[in-house]
Short mmCIF file of C-alpha atoms in Angstrom, two decimals:
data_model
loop_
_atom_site.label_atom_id
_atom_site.label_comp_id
_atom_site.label_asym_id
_atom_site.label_seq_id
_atom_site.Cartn_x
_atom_site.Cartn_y
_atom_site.Cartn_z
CA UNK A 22 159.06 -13.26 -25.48
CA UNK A 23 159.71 -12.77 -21.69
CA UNK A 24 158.02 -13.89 -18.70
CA UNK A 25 156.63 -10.46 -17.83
CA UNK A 26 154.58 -10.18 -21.13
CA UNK A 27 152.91 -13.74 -20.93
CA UNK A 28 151.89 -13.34 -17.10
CA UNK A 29 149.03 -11.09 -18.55
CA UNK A 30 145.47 -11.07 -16.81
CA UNK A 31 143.71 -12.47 -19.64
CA UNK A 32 146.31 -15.20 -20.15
CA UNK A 33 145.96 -15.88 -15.90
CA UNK A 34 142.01 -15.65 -16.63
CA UNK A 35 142.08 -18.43 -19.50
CA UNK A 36 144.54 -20.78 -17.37
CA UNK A 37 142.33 -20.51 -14.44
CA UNK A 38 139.54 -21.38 -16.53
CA UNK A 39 140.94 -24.65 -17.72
CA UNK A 40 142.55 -25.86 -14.79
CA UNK A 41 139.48 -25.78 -13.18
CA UNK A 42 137.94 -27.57 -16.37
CA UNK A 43 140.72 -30.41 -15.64
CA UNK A 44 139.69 -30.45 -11.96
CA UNK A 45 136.16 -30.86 -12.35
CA UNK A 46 135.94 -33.68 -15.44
CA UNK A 47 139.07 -35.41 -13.04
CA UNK A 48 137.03 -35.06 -10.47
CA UNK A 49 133.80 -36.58 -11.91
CA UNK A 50 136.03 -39.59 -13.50
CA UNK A 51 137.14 -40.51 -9.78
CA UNK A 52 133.55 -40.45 -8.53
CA UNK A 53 132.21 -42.96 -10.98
CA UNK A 54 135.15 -44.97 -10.94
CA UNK A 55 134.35 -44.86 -6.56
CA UNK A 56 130.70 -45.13 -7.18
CA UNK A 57 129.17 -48.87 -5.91
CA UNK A 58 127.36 -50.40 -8.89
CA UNK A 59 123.65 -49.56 -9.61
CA UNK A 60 121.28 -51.32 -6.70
CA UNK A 61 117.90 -49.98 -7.23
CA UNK A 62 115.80 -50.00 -3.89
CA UNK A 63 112.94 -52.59 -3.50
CA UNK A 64 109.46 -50.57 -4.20
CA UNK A 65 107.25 -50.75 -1.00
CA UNK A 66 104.37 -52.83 -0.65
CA UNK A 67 102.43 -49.74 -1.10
CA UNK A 68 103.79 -48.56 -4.70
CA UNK A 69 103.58 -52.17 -6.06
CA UNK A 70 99.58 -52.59 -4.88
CA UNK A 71 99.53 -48.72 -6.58
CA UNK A 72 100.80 -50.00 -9.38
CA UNK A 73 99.17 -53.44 -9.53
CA UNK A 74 95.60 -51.19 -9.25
CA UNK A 75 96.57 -48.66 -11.94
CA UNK A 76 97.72 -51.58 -14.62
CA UNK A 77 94.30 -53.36 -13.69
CA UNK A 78 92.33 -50.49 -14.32
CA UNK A 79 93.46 -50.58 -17.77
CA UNK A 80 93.07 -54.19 -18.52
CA UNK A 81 90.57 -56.77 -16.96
CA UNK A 82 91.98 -59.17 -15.27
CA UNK A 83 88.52 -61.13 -14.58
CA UNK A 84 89.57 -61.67 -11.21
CA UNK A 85 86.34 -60.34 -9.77
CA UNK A 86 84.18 -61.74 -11.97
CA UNK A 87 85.62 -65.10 -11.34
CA UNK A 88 85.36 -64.90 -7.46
CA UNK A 89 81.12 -64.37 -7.98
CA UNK A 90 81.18 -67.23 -10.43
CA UNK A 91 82.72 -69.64 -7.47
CA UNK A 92 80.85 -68.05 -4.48
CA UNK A 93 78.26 -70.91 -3.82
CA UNK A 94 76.34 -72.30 -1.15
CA UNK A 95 77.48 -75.48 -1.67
CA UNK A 96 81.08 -74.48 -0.30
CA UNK A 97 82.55 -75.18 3.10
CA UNK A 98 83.30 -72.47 5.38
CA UNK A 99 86.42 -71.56 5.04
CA UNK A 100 85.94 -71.60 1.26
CA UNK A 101 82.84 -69.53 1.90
CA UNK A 102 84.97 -66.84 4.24
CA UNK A 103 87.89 -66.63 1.78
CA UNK A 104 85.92 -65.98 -1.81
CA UNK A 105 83.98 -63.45 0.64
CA UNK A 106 87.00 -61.78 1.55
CA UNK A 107 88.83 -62.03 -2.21
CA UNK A 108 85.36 -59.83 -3.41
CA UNK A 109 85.84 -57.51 -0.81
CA UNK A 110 89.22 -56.89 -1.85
CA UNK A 111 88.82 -56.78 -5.73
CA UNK A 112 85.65 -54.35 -5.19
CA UNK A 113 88.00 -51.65 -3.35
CA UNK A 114 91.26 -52.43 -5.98
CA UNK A 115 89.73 -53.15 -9.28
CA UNK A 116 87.30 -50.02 -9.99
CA UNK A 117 86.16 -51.03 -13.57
CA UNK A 118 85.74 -54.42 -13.28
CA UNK A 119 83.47 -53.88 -9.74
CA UNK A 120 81.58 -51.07 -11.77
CA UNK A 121 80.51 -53.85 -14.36
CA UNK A 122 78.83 -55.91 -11.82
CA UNK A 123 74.99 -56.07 -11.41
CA UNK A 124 72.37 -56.38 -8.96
CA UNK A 125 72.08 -60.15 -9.08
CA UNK A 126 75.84 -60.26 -7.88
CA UNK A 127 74.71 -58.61 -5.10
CA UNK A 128 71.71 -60.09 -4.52
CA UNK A 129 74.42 -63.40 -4.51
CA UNK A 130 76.40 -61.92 -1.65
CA UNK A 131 73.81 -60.87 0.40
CA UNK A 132 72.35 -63.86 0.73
CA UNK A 133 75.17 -65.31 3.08
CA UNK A 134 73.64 -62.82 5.35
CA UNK A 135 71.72 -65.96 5.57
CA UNK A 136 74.86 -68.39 6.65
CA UNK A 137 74.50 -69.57 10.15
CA UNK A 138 78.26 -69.06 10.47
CA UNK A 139 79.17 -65.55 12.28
CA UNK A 140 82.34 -64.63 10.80
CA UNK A 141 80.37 -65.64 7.30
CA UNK A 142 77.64 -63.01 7.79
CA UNK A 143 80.63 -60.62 9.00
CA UNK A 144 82.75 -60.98 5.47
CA UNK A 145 79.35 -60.45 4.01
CA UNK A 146 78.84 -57.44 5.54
CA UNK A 147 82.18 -56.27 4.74
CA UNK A 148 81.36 -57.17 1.23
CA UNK A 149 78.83 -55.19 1.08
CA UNK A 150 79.86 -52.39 2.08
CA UNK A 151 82.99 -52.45 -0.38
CA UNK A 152 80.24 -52.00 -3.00
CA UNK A 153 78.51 -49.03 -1.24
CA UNK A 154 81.12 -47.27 -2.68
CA UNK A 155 79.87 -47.63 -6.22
CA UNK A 156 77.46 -45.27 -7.07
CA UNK A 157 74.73 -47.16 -8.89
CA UNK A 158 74.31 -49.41 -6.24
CA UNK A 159 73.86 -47.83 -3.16
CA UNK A 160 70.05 -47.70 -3.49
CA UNK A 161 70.31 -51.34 -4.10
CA UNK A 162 71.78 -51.97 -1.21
CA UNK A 163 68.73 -50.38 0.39
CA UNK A 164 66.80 -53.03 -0.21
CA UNK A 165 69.08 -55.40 2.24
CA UNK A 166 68.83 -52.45 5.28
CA UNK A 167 65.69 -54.79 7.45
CA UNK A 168 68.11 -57.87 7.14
CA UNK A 169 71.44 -56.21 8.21
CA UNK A 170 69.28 -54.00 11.37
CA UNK A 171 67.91 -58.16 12.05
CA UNK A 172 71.68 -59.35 12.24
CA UNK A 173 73.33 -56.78 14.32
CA UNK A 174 70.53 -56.57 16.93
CA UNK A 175 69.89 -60.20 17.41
CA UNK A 176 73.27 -61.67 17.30
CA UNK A 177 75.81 -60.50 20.21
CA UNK A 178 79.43 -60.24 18.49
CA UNK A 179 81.19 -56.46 18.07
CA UNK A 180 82.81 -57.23 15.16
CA UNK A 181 79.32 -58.01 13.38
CA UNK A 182 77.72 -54.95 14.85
CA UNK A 183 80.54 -52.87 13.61
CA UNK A 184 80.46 -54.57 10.23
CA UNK A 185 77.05 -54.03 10.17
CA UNK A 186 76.57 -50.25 11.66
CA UNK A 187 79.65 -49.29 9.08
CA UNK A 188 77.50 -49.99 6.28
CA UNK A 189 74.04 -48.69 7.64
CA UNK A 190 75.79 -45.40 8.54
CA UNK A 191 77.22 -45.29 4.18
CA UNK A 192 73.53 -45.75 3.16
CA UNK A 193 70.38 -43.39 3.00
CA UNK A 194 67.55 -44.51 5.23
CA UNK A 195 64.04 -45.38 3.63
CA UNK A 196 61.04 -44.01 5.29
CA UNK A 197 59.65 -47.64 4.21
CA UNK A 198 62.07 -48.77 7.02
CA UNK A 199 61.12 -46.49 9.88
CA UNK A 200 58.81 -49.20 11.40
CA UNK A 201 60.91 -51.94 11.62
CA UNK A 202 63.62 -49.62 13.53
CA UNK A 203 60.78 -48.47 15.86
CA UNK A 204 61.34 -52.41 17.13
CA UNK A 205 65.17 -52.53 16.55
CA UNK A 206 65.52 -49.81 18.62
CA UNK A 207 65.74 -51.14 21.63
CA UNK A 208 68.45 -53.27 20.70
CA UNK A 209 70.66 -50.37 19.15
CA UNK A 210 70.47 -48.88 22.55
CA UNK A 211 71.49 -52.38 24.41
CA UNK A 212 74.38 -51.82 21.68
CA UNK A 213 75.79 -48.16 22.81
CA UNK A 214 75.22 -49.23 26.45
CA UNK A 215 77.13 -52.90 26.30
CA UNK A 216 79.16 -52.80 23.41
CA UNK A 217 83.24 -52.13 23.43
CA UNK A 218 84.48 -48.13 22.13
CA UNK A 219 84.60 -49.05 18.84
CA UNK A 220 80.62 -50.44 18.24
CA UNK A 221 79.74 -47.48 20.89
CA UNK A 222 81.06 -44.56 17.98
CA UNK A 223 79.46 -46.71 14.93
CA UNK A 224 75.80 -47.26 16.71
CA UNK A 225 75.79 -43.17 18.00
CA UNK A 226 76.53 -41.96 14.63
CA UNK A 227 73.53 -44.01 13.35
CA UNK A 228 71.33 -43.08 16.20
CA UNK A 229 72.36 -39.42 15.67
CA UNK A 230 71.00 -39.91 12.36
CA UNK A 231 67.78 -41.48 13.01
CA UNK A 232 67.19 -38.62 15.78
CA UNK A 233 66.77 -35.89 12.56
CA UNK A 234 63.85 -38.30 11.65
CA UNK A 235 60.56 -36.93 13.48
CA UNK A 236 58.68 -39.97 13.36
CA UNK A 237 61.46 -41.69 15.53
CA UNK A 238 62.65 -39.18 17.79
CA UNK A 239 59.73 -40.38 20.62
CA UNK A 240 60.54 -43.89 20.22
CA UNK A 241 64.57 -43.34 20.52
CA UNK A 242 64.08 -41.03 23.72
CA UNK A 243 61.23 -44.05 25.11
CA UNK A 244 63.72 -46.05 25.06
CA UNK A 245 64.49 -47.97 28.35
CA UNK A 246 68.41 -47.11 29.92
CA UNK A 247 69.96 -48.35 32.48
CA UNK A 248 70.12 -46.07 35.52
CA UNK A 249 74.39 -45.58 34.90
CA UNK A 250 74.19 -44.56 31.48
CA UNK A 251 75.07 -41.14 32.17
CA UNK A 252 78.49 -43.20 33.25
CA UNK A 253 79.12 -42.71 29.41
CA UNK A 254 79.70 -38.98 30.13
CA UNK A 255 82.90 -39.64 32.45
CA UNK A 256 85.73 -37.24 31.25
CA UNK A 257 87.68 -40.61 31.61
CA UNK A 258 85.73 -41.80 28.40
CA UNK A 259 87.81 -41.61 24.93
CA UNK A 260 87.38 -38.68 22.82
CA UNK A 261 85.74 -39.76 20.07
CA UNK A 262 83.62 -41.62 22.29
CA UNK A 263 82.41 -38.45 24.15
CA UNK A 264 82.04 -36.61 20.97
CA UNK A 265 79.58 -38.77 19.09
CA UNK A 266 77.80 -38.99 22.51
CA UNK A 267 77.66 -35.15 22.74
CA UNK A 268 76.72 -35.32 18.67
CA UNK A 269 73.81 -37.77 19.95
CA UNK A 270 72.49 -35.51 22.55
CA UNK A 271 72.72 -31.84 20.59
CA UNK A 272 70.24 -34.05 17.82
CA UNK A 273 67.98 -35.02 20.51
CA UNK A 274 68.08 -31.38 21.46
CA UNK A 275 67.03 -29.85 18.19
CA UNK A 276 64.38 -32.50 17.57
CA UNK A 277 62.72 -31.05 20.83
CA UNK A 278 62.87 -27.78 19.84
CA UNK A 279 61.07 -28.53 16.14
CA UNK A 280 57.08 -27.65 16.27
CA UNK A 281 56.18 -31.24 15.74
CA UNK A 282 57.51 -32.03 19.04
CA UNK A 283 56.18 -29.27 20.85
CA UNK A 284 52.83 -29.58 19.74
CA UNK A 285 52.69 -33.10 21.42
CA UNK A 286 52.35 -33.69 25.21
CA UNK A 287 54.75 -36.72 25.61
CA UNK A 288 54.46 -39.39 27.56
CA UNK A 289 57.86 -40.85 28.63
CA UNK A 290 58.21 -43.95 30.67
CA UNK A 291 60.14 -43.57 34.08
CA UNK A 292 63.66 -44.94 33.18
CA UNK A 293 63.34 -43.45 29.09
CA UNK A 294 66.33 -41.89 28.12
CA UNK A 295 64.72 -39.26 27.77
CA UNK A 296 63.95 -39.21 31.44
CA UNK A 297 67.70 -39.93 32.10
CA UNK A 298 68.96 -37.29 29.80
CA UNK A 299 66.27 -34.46 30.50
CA UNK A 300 63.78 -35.63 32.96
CA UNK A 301 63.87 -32.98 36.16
CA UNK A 302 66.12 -35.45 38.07
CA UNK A 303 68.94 -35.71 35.33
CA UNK A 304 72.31 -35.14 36.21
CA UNK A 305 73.24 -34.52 32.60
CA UNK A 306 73.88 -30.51 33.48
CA UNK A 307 76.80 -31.93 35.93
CA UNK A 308 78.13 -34.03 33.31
CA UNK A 309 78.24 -31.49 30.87
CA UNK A 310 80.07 -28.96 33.24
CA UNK A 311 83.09 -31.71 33.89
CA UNK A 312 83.16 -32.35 29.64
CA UNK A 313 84.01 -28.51 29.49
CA UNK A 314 87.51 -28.63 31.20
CA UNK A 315 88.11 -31.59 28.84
CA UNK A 316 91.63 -31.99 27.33
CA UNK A 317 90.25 -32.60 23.93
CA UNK A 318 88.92 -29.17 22.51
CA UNK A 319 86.43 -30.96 20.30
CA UNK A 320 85.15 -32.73 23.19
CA UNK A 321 84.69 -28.77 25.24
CA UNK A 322 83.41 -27.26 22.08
CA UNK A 323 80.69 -30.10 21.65
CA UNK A 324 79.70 -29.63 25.40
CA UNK A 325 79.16 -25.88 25.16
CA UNK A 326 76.74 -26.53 21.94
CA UNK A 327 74.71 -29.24 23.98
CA UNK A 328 74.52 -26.69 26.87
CA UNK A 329 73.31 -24.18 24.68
CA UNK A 330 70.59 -26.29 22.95
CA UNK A 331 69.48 -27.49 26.64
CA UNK A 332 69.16 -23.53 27.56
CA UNK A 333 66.87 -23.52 24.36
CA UNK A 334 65.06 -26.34 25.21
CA UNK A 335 64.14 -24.87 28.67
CA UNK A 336 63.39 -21.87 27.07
CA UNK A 337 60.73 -23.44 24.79
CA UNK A 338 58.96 -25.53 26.77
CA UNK A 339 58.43 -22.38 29.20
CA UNK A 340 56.78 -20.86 25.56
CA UNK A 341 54.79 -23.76 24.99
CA UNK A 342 53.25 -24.74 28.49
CA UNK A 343 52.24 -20.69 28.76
CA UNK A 344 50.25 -21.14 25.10
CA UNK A 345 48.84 -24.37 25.94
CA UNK A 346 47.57 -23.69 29.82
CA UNK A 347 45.83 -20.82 30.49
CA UNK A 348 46.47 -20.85 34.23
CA UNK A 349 50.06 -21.11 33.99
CA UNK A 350 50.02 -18.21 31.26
CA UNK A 351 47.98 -15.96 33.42
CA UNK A 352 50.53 -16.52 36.73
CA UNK A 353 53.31 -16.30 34.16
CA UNK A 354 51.72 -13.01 33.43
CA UNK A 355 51.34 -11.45 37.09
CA UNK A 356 54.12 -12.92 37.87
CA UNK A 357 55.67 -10.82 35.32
CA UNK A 358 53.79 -7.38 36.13
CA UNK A 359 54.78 -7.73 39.89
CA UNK A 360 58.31 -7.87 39.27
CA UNK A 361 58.19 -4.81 36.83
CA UNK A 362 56.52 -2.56 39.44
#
């Protein structure tokens, strides 16, 4: 056979084909051979707590229940601060096994709210707010709200008024409560007006919340400032400072405008917030103005809603003072026909 008649294009096809067959398993053979041995990666601390949660989940480990069976009175402090801490921990990793315990558990923990040591009552705290996040036992926790509002307002430490705000602002407020924060409330404003950034957010958000409750919106804008609180409105102030501030205000604002308010002549004292914040010396309009040129655009956005509830606010109390004096509806009234003529 000659050359010519083997040099065919299916014969050049099918060598082409397994030449590069040869190449490729060749090829492969010297990458294994160059290939460093197997060296799997160490997991992260994050994928072996993932893991160490998920393999709990399906077995008790009786971890938990163990820490509540130790947790005594009878225990020194550091004892006391480190079971503390261990429930805290097991309540937020070990789902099933903080699910199965009851309200005499924590009854158990909340009675260190009791210990005379500080950093005692704050693990507490902590504790107990690792178990707001089960379900069942949020209205529980209720029960402990007058004895965490006593803590935070008559001992001076941040970390026990954050501690302590953190889990007032995870739980639903009884009206049965409303009376003791009438006298607390004094003390949650010494909080926003001393305390560092961090217990200034956590105490707004739970005033912003008790300003949506009618029966405490007069004792919350009563309360005695000092004359530089409006310093809290500096454009210098953090952002999420300034926004739970404006968050604050925009609540007072609506509670003004609700019928219940207007249908009551209030009687503020001189240096009230409320006198500070709307009284017809305030300053607040300035502040607002310098909040809208603020680099955040949360913080602009909040201001412009304020403004806009203030503009309401004037608006009613034109409305109400013309329905409940008849002399300053009948000037309103020739007031108005003169200018229309």
């Amino acid at each position: 056979m000659k050359y010519s008649e083997l040099v065919t294009p299916k014969n050049v096809v099918s060598a082409a084909t397994g030449a590069g067959a040869i190449f490729l398993v060749a090829k492969t053979i010297m990458a294994v051979i160059k290939c460093p041995p197997y060296n799997p990666r160490p997991l992260t601390l994050v994928t072996r707590l993932s893991q160490a949660h998920h393999s709990k989940i399906m077995m008790d480990s009786g971890e938990l229940r163990g820490l509540l069976a130790s947790l005594s009175l009878r225990l020194d402090d550091y004892s006391k601060n480190m079971v503390l801490h261990g429930i805290t921990r097991c309540v937020y990793l070990l789902d099933t096994e903080a699910s199965a315990c009851t309200y005499e558990d924590i009854k158990l923990v909340a009675s260190f709210l009791d210990d005379p040591d500080v950093g005692i009552k704050i693990q507490t705290l902590h504790a107990l707010k690792a178990f707001t996040g089960i379900w069942k036992f949020r209205i529980k926790i209720q029960e402990f709200i007058p004895k965490v509002l006593e803590t935070i307002t008559s001992i001076w430490d941040n970390d026990v008024h954050v501690a302590g705000l953190r889990l007032l602002n995870g739980l639903a407020l009884p009206d049965h409560t409303h009376a003791l924060l009438k006298k607390r409330m004094p003390g949650l404003m010494e909080i926003l007006q001393m305390g560092n950034n961090l217990t200034q957010v956590q105490v707004l958000k739970y005033l912003s919340m008790l300003a949506q409750k009618e029966d405490l919106l007069f004792d919350i804008m009563n309360c005695q400032v000092y004359p530089e609180f409006l310093n809290l409105f500096q454009p210098s102030q953090p952002g999420n400072l300034l926004s739970e501030l404006l968050v604050f205000v925009e609540r007072l604002c609506e509670g003004r405008l609700t019928p219940h308010y207007q249908s009551v002549h209030w009687q503020y004292n001189e240096s009230s917030l409320h006198e500070v914040l709307f009284g017809d010396d305030s300053r607040l309009a300035d502040c607002l103005l310098s909040l809208i040129i603020h680099p955040e655009e949360g913080v602009q956005i909040q201001a412009c809603r304020v403004i806009l509830k203030l503009q309401l606010n004037e608006e009613g109390e034109i409305a109400r003072i013309r329905h409940s004096d008849p002399i300053f509806s009948s000037f309103f009234s020739d007031s108005f026909i003169e200018s229309t003529c």
